[in-house]
Short mmCIF file of C-alpha atoms in Angstrom, two decimals:
data_model
loop_
_atom_site.label_atom_id
_atom_site.label_comp_id
_atom_site.label_asym_id
_atom_site.label_seq_id
_atom_site.Cartn_x
_atom_site.Cartn_y
_atom_site.Cartn_z
CA MET A 1 0.00 0.00 0.00
CA GLU A 2 1.22 3.50 -0.79
CA ARG A 3 2.57 5.36 2.23
CA GLU A 4 0.22 8.30 1.63
CA ASN A 5 -2.83 6.02 1.48
CA LEU A 6 -1.75 4.30 4.66
CA PHE A 7 -1.26 7.68 6.34
CA LEU A 8 -4.75 8.85 5.43
CA LEU A 9 -6.38 5.59 6.45
CA SER A 10 -4.62 5.32 9.79
CA LEU A 11 -5.22 9.02 10.51
CA SER A 12 -8.94 8.71 9.85
CA PHE A 13 -9.13 5.58 12.00
CA LEU A 14 -7.24 7.22 14.87
CA MET A 15 -9.23 10.45 14.72
CA PHE A 16 -12.66 8.89 14.58
CA SER A 17 -11.86 6.29 17.20
CA SER A 18 -10.54 9.09 19.46
CA VAL A 19 -13.75 11.08 19.04
CA VAL A 20 -15.95 8.03 19.65
CA ALA A 21 -13.91 6.92 22.68
CA LEU A 22 -13.86 10.37 24.29
CA SER A 23 -17.55 10.97 23.74
CA ALA A 24 -18.30 7.49 25.11
CA ILE A 25 -16.58 8.33 28.39
CA GLY A 26 -18.43 11.63 28.54
CA VAL A 27 -15.69 14.17 27.86
CA VAL A 28 -17.21 17.59 27.20
CA ASN A 29 -14.02 19.62 26.98
CA LEU A 30 -13.18 20.48 23.36
CA GLY A 31 -9.52 21.00 24.31
CA VAL A 32 -9.15 17.32 25.11
CA TYR A 33 -10.58 16.34 21.73
CA VAL A 34 -8.28 18.77 19.92
CA ALA A 35 -5.27 17.55 21.91
CA LEU A 36 -5.95 13.96 20.92
CA LEU A 37 -6.60 14.87 17.30
CA SER A 38 -3.31 16.79 17.21
CA LEU A 39 -1.49 13.90 18.83
CA SER A 40 -2.92 11.48 16.25
CA TYR A 41 -1.90 13.76 13.42
CA PHE A 42 1.65 14.46 14.56
CA GLY A 43 2.27 10.86 15.66
CA ASN A 44 1.06 9.53 12.34
CA SER A 45 3.13 12.07 10.43
CA PHE A 46 6.22 11.19 12.44
CA VAL A 47 5.86 7.45 11.89
CA LEU A 48 4.73 7.35 8.26
CA ARG A 49 6.37 10.54 6.94
CA PRO A 50 4.03 11.11 3.98
CA ARG A 51 5.16 13.37 1.17
CA ARG A 52 3.18 16.61 0.83
CA ARG A 53 2.60 19.13 -1.90
CA GLY A 54 4.11 21.89 0.15
CA PHE A 55 4.18 23.29 3.65
CA ASP A 56 2.32 21.31 6.34
CA PHE A 57 -0.35 23.93 6.99
CA VAL A 58 -2.68 21.35 8.58
CA GLY A 59 -0.09 20.63 11.26
CA LEU A 60 0.42 24.34 11.85
CA GLY A 61 -3.34 24.90 12.12
CA LEU A 62 -3.74 22.06 14.60
CA LEU A 63 -0.81 23.33 16.63
CA ILE A 64 -2.24 26.86 16.78
CA LEU A 65 -5.68 25.50 17.74
CA PHE A 66 -4.19 23.29 20.42
CA VAL A 67 -2.03 26.07 21.88
CA THR A 68 -4.95 28.53 21.86
CA LEU A 69 -7.31 26.14 23.64
CA THR A 70 -4.64 25.18 26.17
CA ILE A 71 -3.80 28.82 26.95
CA ARG A 72 -7.50 29.61 27.37
CA GLN A 73 -7.86 26.75 29.83
CA VAL A 74 -4.75 27.73 31.80
CA LEU A 75 -5.75 31.38 32.01
CA MET B 1 -5.71 28.46 -20.62
CA THR B 2 -7.69 31.50 -21.81
CA ARG B 3 -10.98 29.61 -21.49
CA ARG B 4 -10.35 28.89 -17.82
CA TRP B 5 -10.19 32.47 -16.61
CA PRO B 6 -13.83 33.44 -17.33
CA PHE B 7 -14.89 30.27 -15.51
CA MET B 8 -12.68 31.06 -12.53
CA GLY B 9 -13.77 34.69 -12.60
CA TRP B 10 -17.43 33.65 -12.54
CA ILE B 11 -16.83 31.39 -9.50
CA VAL B 12 -15.02 34.20 -7.68
CA ALA B 13 -17.87 36.60 -8.55
CA GLU B 14 -20.45 34.07 -7.32
CA THR B 15 -18.62 33.76 -4.01
CA ALA B 16 -18.54 37.53 -3.61
CA ILE B 17 -22.26 37.77 -4.48
CA ILE B 18 -23.19 35.08 -1.90
CA VAL B 19 -21.25 36.87 0.84
CA ALA B 20 -22.67 40.28 -0.14
CA LEU B 21 -26.27 38.98 -0.22
CA SER B 22 -25.82 37.31 3.17
CA LEU B 23 -24.51 40.57 4.63
CA ALA B 24 -27.44 42.47 3.10
CA ILE B 25 -29.98 40.06 4.63
CA LEU B 26 -28.23 40.31 8.01
CA HIS B 27 -28.35 44.10 7.81
CA GLU B 28 -32.03 43.98 6.86
CA LEU B 29 -32.81 41.61 9.74
CA GLN B 30 -31.16 43.89 12.25
CA ALA B 31 -32.70 47.05 10.80
CA ASN B 32 -36.22 45.76 10.16
CA PRO B 33 -38.02 43.80 12.94
CA LEU B 34 -40.84 42.90 10.55
CA THR B 35 -38.47 40.96 8.29
CA SER B 36 -37.04 39.19 11.30
CA ALA B 37 -40.49 38.16 12.49
CA TRP B 38 -41.49 37.03 9.01
CA LEU B 39 -38.36 34.87 8.65
CA THR B 40 -38.72 33.40 12.14
CA GLY B 41 -42.26 32.37 11.31
CA ARG B 42 -41.55 30.85 7.94
CA VAL B 43 -37.86 29.77 7.84
CA PRO B 44 -36.77 29.38 11.47
CA ALA B 45 -33.62 27.40 10.55
CA LEU B 46 -32.30 30.36 8.57
CA VAL B 47 -32.39 32.62 11.62
CA TYR B 48 -29.81 30.38 13.35
CA PHE B 49 -27.32 31.06 10.54
CA LEU B 50 -28.00 34.75 10.16
CA ASN B 51 -25.61 36.24 12.68
CA PHE B 52 -22.25 37.92 12.33
CA TRP B 53 -20.10 34.92 13.34
CA ALA B 54 -21.90 32.49 11.07
CA LEU B 55 -21.44 34.83 8.13
CA ALA B 56 -17.78 35.40 8.96
CA GLY B 57 -17.26 31.61 9.11
CA LEU B 58 -19.16 31.10 5.86
CA SER B 59 -17.05 33.75 4.12
CA ALA B 60 -13.81 32.21 5.40
CA ILE B 61 -14.84 28.72 4.33
CA LEU B 62 -15.89 29.90 0.87
CA THR B 63 -12.65 31.82 0.41
CA ILE B 64 -10.44 28.90 1.51
CA THR B 65 -12.38 26.41 -0.62
CA LEU B 66 -12.23 28.72 -3.60
CA GLY B 67 -8.48 29.30 -3.18
CA THR B 68 -7.81 25.57 -2.94
CA PHE B 69 -10.03 24.90 -5.96
CA VAL B 70 -8.22 27.49 -8.09
CA ALA B 71 -4.79 26.18 -7.02
CA ILE B 72 -5.72 22.57 -7.75
CA LYS B 73 -7.27 23.42 -11.11
CA GLY B 74 -4.02 25.12 -12.10
CA ARG B 75 -2.01 22.05 -11.15
CA VAL B 76 -4.36 19.67 -12.95
CA ARG B 77 -3.72 21.62 -16.17
CA ASP B 78 0.05 21.25 -15.70
CA GLN B 79 -0.40 17.56 -15.08
CA SER B 80 -2.18 16.96 -18.39
CA VAL B 81 1.11 17.65 -20.19
CA VAL B 82 2.80 14.83 -18.32
CA GLN B 83 0.03 12.33 -19.01
CA SER B 84 1.09 11.95 -22.62
CA SER B 85 4.40 10.37 -21.63
CA ARG B 86 4.67 6.64 -21.36
CA ILE B 87 5.08 5.17 -17.93
CA ALA B 88 6.65 2.00 -16.67
CA ARG B 89 7.62 0.68 -20.06
CA THR B 90 8.36 -3.00 -20.15
CA ARG B 91 11.49 -4.24 -21.77
CA SER B 92 12.75 -7.60 -22.74
CA LEU B 93 16.34 -7.70 -21.70
CA LYS B 94 17.28 -11.12 -22.82
CA GLY B 95 20.17 -11.54 -25.15
CA SER B 96 22.41 -14.28 -26.31
CA LEU B 97 25.40 -12.75 -24.58
CA ILE B 98 23.76 -12.61 -21.18
CA ARG B 99 22.82 -16.24 -21.58
CA LYS B 100 26.48 -17.06 -22.25
CA LEU B 101 27.57 -14.80 -19.44
CA PHE B 102 25.22 -16.34 -16.95
CA VAL B 103 26.15 -19.88 -17.88
CA ASN B 104 29.82 -18.89 -17.87
CA PHE B 105 29.63 -17.69 -14.27
CA GLY B 106 27.73 -20.80 -13.29
CA ARG B 107 30.34 -23.04 -14.87
CA ARG B 108 33.17 -21.23 -13.17
CA LYS B 109 31.46 -21.91 -9.88
CA GLY B 110 31.03 -25.57 -10.75
CA LEU B 111 27.33 -25.35 -11.50
CA THR B 112 25.80 -27.13 -14.45
CA GLY B 113 23.78 -24.04 -15.20
CA SER B 114 20.48 -25.87 -15.48
CA ARG B 115 18.73 -23.78 -12.85
CA GLU B 116 20.03 -20.51 -14.21
CA THR B 117 19.25 -21.44 -17.80
CA ALA B 118 15.73 -22.45 -16.84
CA SER B 119 15.16 -19.12 -15.13
CA LEU B 120 16.36 -17.31 -18.21
CA GLU B 121 13.89 -19.19 -20.34
CA SER B 122 11.05 -18.45 -17.98
CA GLY B 123 11.71 -14.74 -18.33
CA SER B 124 10.59 -14.72 -21.92
CA SER B 125 6.93 -14.08 -21.19
CA MET B 126 6.64 -10.32 -21.22
CA LYS B 127 3.50 -8.55 -20.13
CA PRO B 128 3.00 -4.83 -20.50
CA ALA B 129 3.20 -2.95 -17.24
CA ARG B 130 -0.02 -1.21 -16.27
CA ASN B 131 0.08 2.52 -16.64
CA VAL B 132 -0.31 4.19 -13.30
CA SER B 133 -3.00 6.83 -13.12
CA GLN B 134 -1.69 10.32 -12.52
CA VAL B 135 -5.09 11.85 -11.79
CA ASP B 136 -5.27 13.52 -8.40
CA PRO B 137 -6.33 10.65 -6.14
CA TYR B 138 -7.21 12.81 -3.15
CA GLY B 139 -8.86 15.90 -4.66
CA TRP B 140 -12.51 14.90 -4.51
CA LEU B 141 -12.01 12.99 -1.30
CA GLY B 142 -10.55 16.12 0.28
CA PHE B 143 -13.38 18.35 -0.88
CA GLY B 144 -15.97 15.79 0.24
CA LEU B 145 -14.43 15.55 3.70
CA LEU B 146 -14.22 19.34 3.96
CA ALA B 147 -17.87 19.71 3.02
CA ALA B 148 -18.88 17.02 5.50
CA GLY B 149 -16.78 18.69 8.19
CA VAL B 150 -18.26 22.13 7.63
CA LEU B 151 -21.82 20.75 7.65
CA THR B 152 -21.19 18.73 10.82
CA LEU B 153 -19.59 21.69 12.54
CA PHE B 154 -22.44 24.04 11.60
CA ALA B 155 -25.05 21.50 12.65
CA SER B 156 -23.25 20.98 15.91
CA ILE B 157 -22.83 24.68 16.70
CA PHE B 158 -26.34 25.77 15.76
CA LEU B 159 -28.53 22.69 16.20
CA THR B 160 -27.25 19.85 18.37
CA ILE B 161 -24.80 21.90 20.47
CA ALA B 162 -22.68 18.87 21.38
CA VAL B 163 -18.90 18.97 21.84
CA ALA B 164 -18.46 15.50 20.36
CA PHE B 165 -20.05 16.69 17.10
CA ASP B 166 -17.75 19.72 17.12
CA ALA B 167 -14.80 17.36 17.37
CA LEU B 168 -16.24 15.15 14.63
CA GLY B 169 -16.57 18.15 12.34
CA LEU B 170 -13.02 19.18 13.16
CA SER B 171 -11.82 15.64 12.35
CA PHE B 172 -13.51 15.79 8.95
CA ILE B 173 -11.97 19.19 8.23
CA VAL B 174 -8.47 18.08 9.29
CA LEU B 175 -8.79 14.94 7.16
CA GLY B 176 -10.08 16.96 4.21
CA PHE B 177 -7.20 19.43 4.30
CA THR B 178 -4.75 16.55 4.84
CA ALA B 179 -6.10 14.76 1.78
CA LEU B 180 -5.77 17.95 -0.27
CA SER B 181 -2.20 18.48 0.91
CA LEU B 182 -1.05 15.03 -0.23
CA PRO B 183 0.77 14.83 -3.56
CA ARG B 184 -1.12 14.14 -6.75
CA GLN B 185 1.52 11.78 -8.05
CA LEU B 186 2.04 9.09 -5.48
CA THR B 187 5.45 8.22 -6.84
CA GLY B 188 7.85 9.59 -9.34
CA SER B 189 10.12 12.54 -9.16
CA LYS B 190 10.13 14.14 -12.59
CA SER B 191 13.24 16.17 -11.83
CA MET B 192 15.15 13.11 -10.70
CA GLY B 193 14.00 11.21 -13.79
CA ALA B 194 15.18 14.02 -16.04
CA LEU B 195 18.56 14.22 -14.28
CA LEU B 196 19.10 10.48 -14.62
CA GLN B 197 18.06 10.53 -18.28
CA GLY B 198 20.65 13.24 -18.89
CA ALA B 199 23.33 11.36 -16.99
CA ILE B 200 23.12 8.31 -19.25
CA LEU B 201 23.36 10.19 -22.54
CA ASP B 202 27.18 10.09 -22.63
CA VAL B 203 27.24 6.33 -22.24
CA GLU B 204 24.49 6.03 -24.83
CA THR B 205 26.50 8.06 -27.37
CA MET B 206 29.58 5.93 -26.72
CA LEU B 207 27.77 2.60 -27.12
CA GLU B 208 25.48 3.57 -30.00
CA PRO B 209 27.75 2.41 -32.87
CA PHE B 210 28.26 -1.02 -31.28
CA SER B 211 26.00 -3.95 -30.66
CA ALA B 212 27.04 -3.93 -27.03
CA GLY B 213 26.16 -6.86 -24.80
CA ARG B 214 24.93 -7.03 -21.28
CA ALA B 215 26.97 -5.03 -18.75
CA VAL B 216 28.49 -6.59 -15.67
CA TYR B 217 28.37 -4.27 -12.65
CA LEU B 218 31.60 -4.58 -10.72
CA PRO B 219 31.66 -3.87 -6.99
CA PRO B 220 33.77 -0.89 -5.88
CA GLU B 221 37.37 -1.49 -5.07
CA LYS B 222 40.04 1.21 -4.85
CA SER B 223 38.13 3.81 -6.84
CA ALA B 224 35.11 3.47 -4.48
CA ARG B 225 32.86 3.56 -7.54
CA VAL B 226 30.74 0.91 -9.16
CA ALA B 227 32.05 0.30 -12.67
CA ALA B 228 30.35 -1.65 -15.44
CA TYR B 229 32.15 -3.90 -17.90
CA VAL B 230 30.39 -3.69 -21.26
CA PRO B 231 31.32 -6.18 -24.01
CA LEU B 232 31.25 -4.36 -27.34
CA THR B 233 30.74 -7.53 -29.36
CA GLU B 234 28.60 -10.56 -28.76
CA GLU B 235 31.51 -12.90 -29.27
CA GLY B 236 34.02 -14.24 -26.83
CA ASN B 237 33.96 -15.26 -23.22
CA ILE B 238 33.58 -12.94 -20.28
CA PRO B 239 36.93 -12.57 -18.51
CA ASP B 240 37.39 -12.84 -14.78
CA VAL B 241 36.77 -9.91 -12.46
CA GLU B 242 40.34 -8.64 -12.28
CA GLU B 243 40.61 -8.59 -16.04
CA MET B 244 37.29 -6.76 -16.31
CA ARG B 245 38.51 -4.12 -13.87
CA HIS B 246 41.49 -3.41 -16.11
CA ALA B 247 39.49 -2.96 -19.29
CA SER B 248 39.91 0.32 -21.12
CA THR B 249 37.65 3.18 -20.09
CA ARG B 250 37.69 4.60 -23.63
CA ILE B 251 36.97 3.18 -27.04
CA VAL B 252 40.12 3.78 -29.05
CA ASP B 253 39.80 0.92 -31.52
CA PRO B 254 36.60 -0.05 -33.34
CA ARG B 255 37.59 -3.70 -32.92
CA GLN B 256 37.94 -3.30 -29.17
CA LYS B 257 36.27 -6.11 -27.25
CA ALA B 258 34.96 -4.27 -24.23
CA VAL B 259 34.89 -0.99 -22.36
CA LEU B 260 34.65 -0.06 -18.71
CA VAL B 261 32.07 2.64 -17.98
CA TYR B 262 30.55 4.21 -14.90
CA PRO B 263 26.76 3.76 -14.75
CA VAL B 264 24.33 6.27 -13.20
CA GLY B 265 24.60 4.65 -9.80
CA ALA B 266 28.40 4.53 -9.78
CA GLU B 267 28.71 6.90 -6.83
CA LEU B 268 26.19 5.05 -4.69
CA ALA B 269 29.09 3.18 -3.16
CA THR B 270 30.08 6.38 -1.37
CA LEU B 271 26.83 6.48 0.61
CA PRO B 272 27.72 5.68 4.22
CA GLU B 273 24.41 3.87 4.75
CA LEU B 274 25.26 1.30 2.11
CA ASN B 275 28.63 0.58 3.70
CA ASP B 276 27.30 0.35 7.23
CA GLY B 277 25.84 -3.11 6.92
CA LEU B 278 22.38 -2.02 5.76
CA SER B 279 20.37 -4.98 4.49
CA LEU B 280 19.84 -5.25 0.74
CA ASP B 281 16.12 -4.68 1.15
CA ALA B 282 16.66 -1.52 3.20
CA ALA B 283 19.42 -0.28 0.89
CA LEU B 284 17.22 -0.63 -2.21
CA ASN B 285 14.34 1.10 -0.44
CA LEU B 286 16.65 3.91 0.64
CA VAL B 287 17.97 4.52 -2.87
CA LEU B 288 14.98 3.80 -5.12
CA VAL B 289 12.06 4.84 -2.90
CA GLU B 290 13.30 7.31 -0.29
CA SER B 291 16.01 9.17 -2.18
CA ALA B 292 15.37 8.93 -5.92
CA GLU B 293 11.59 8.39 -5.62
CA LEU B 294 11.61 6.30 -8.76
CA CYS B 295 9.07 3.82 -7.42
CA SER B 296 6.74 3.53 -4.47
CA ARG B 297 7.90 0.23 -3.02
CA VAL B 298 10.60 -2.36 -3.44
CA GLU B 299 10.49 -6.05 -2.57
CA VAL B 300 13.57 -8.24 -2.71
CA GLU B 301 14.07 -12.00 -2.94
CA VAL B 302 17.57 -13.42 -2.75
CA ASP B 303 18.22 -16.95 -3.92
CA GLN B 304 21.81 -18.14 -4.28
CA GLY B 305 23.08 -16.63 -7.51
CA MET B 306 19.96 -14.61 -8.25
CA VAL B 307 18.33 -11.53 -6.80
CA VAL B 308 14.77 -10.68 -7.78
CA VAL B 309 13.66 -7.10 -7.21
CA ALA B 310 10.01 -6.10 -7.62
CA MET B 311 9.56 -2.35 -8.02
CA GLU B 312 6.05 -0.97 -7.66
CA ASN B 313 4.75 2.00 -9.67
CA VAL B 314 7.96 2.75 -11.52
CA LYS B 315 7.60 6.18 -13.10
CA VAL B 316 10.75 6.76 -15.05
CA ASP B 317 11.13 5.79 -18.64
CA THR B 318 14.50 4.69 -20.00
CA ARG B 319 14.59 5.95 -23.55
CA PRO B 320 18.19 5.49 -24.79
CA PRO B 321 18.10 2.03 -26.44
CA SER B 322 21.79 1.11 -26.14
CA TYR B 323 21.84 1.89 -22.42
CA LEU B 324 18.62 -0.04 -21.92
CA ARG B 325 19.98 -3.06 -23.80
CA SER B 326 23.26 -3.14 -21.88
CA PHE B 327 22.45 -1.80 -18.42
CA GLY B 328 18.72 -2.33 -18.08
CA SER B 329 16.21 0.39 -17.22
CA ILE B 330 17.33 3.24 -14.95
CA PRO B 331 15.78 1.77 -11.76
CA ALA B 332 17.21 -1.66 -12.59
CA SER B 333 20.62 -0.10 -13.24
CA LEU B 334 20.52 1.66 -9.87
CA ALA B 335 19.35 -1.55 -8.20
CA ALA B 336 22.24 -3.44 -9.81
CA CYS B 337 24.71 -0.89 -8.41
CA VAL B 338 23.19 -1.25 -4.93
CA ILE B 339 23.35 -5.05 -5.13
CA ALA B 340 26.97 -4.88 -6.30
CA VAL B 341 27.89 -2.62 -3.38
CA SER B 342 25.88 -4.61 -0.88
CA SER B 343 27.05 -8.07 -1.91
CA GLN B 344 30.52 -7.06 -3.16
CA THR B 345 30.13 -9.38 -6.15
CA PRO B 346 29.71 -8.77 -9.89
CA VAL B 347 26.07 -8.32 -10.83
CA TRP B 348 24.24 -8.28 -14.14
CA VAL B 349 20.64 -7.76 -15.18
CA ILE B 350 19.03 -10.94 -16.48
CA ASP B 351 15.67 -9.53 -17.53
CA GLU B 352 12.87 -7.18 -16.60
CA THR B 353 9.18 -8.00 -16.69
CA GLY B 354 6.09 -5.89 -16.11
CA VAL B 355 3.48 -7.60 -13.95
CA GLY B 356 0.52 -5.39 -13.10
CA SER B 357 1.87 -2.27 -11.46
CA LYS B 358 5.20 -3.93 -10.71
CA ASN B 359 8.37 -4.12 -12.71
CA ILE B 360 10.22 -7.24 -11.76
CA ALA B 361 13.94 -7.25 -12.49
CA ARG B 362 16.09 -10.31 -12.07
CA PHE B 363 19.77 -9.99 -11.40
CA GLY B 364 22.46 -12.62 -11.62
CA ARG B 365 25.44 -12.42 -9.32
CA GLU B 366 28.53 -14.42 -8.70
CA THR B 367 28.12 -16.46 -5.53
#
C-alpha cells in the first residue's frame, strides 16, 4: 500500500476512534478532543512521513488551535 | 488556458455575491423587525445562521475552498502535459550474450547451469506494465471531507450543540485538508527522472555504434565507484573480475572487445548507509524509494546466484536504447549498483518483466 494512502487511512481511524472513545466516556471539553486529534496527526506524520505538496499547513493549524485552547484553559 | 479564466472569474464573482447577499440580509434583519419576524415564522432554521459569526465563518470557508479549488485546477492543467508520456515501459532484456555470461559464471562456480538457464527461459513471457493513473487521487475525497466537516460543525454549533459533534466536524476538516495536501503523483520525481536521463546520454553516445552486450556491474574497489564492464561484441567469453577491472575506459579501436564505464549509480558506493551493513532490502528502499523516488515500493528476494527485485509503480522511462539493452532500465541499473555494493560481487541484469503495477527485475550475481 502507498505510504500516503496508509497515512490517510490510519489518521482517519485514529481520529474517529478518538472522538468516539472520548464521547463514550463523557468528555465535554473540546480542548481534550483537539489535543488527541493533534497527537494522532503528529504521531502519524512522524511514523509514516508522507510526502506533501508543500508546507504542512494542517499541522500548523492544529498546533495553533491546540495552543490557543490550552492557553484559554490555563488562564 | 484562456478559457479557464472566465470560468474562474465567474466562480469568484459568485462567491462575492453570496457573501454580499448574506450581509445584506443580516443588515435587513437587524434594521427591520418585521423581516425578522417574518423569517422566524416561515424559515426558522435560517435565523440560526444569520448572525455575524456564522457569516464570517461562511465567508472564510468559501474563500479557503475557492483558493484551494483554483490552485488545484491550475495544477491539474500542468499535469495533463505529463500524461502523454509513457510510464513504466516493459522491456525484454534477454540476449544471447547474457545467456552465455550467466552460464559462464555458473560453470566457473562448478554449477551445471540448469537452474540458471531455466530461469532465463522463464523470463521470456513479457506482459506490458499497467500505466499508473496520474489523476489527483485525493482531490474529490478532500473536498468531500471538507464539506462534510463544515456541515457537521455548523449542525453541531447551531442545532445539536454537542462537543463531540464539534470534534467530529473538526476531524472531517483536518482529514479533508490533509487529503488535499497530499501529492497528486504518489510516486515519481520528474526532476530526478530528467537528471538520470541526462546522466546516461554520454554512455548512450559511446555505445550507440556497437551492438554492445549485457553489462556486468563490478563492486567498488580502490576507486570506491561501481564500474560496469560492457562487451562491445557478442563474441568471446567474459573474462574474470580482475581482467574486467582493467578494461579500457575509452573506445580507441573499433575492434575493441569491451569498455569499462561508470553507470548512473556509480557513486552510490560512497553512501555511508550502504557501507554500514544495511540490508539489501533496506538499501534498495533507501535509494529507489526514499532518495530517488523512482518507485513507491521495493520487494527483494535473494536466492543463491539470483536476486529478484520487484519495483512498484515505476515512473521513469529509460529511452536510450543502447543503455537499456546493456544496463537495463534506470531503476534496474541503480538496483544493480546497490546489489553490487551490498554483496561485493559482480552483478548483471538478467531480464525485466512488467506484472501489473510492478516491474520485476532479475539480477544474476557471482556467488
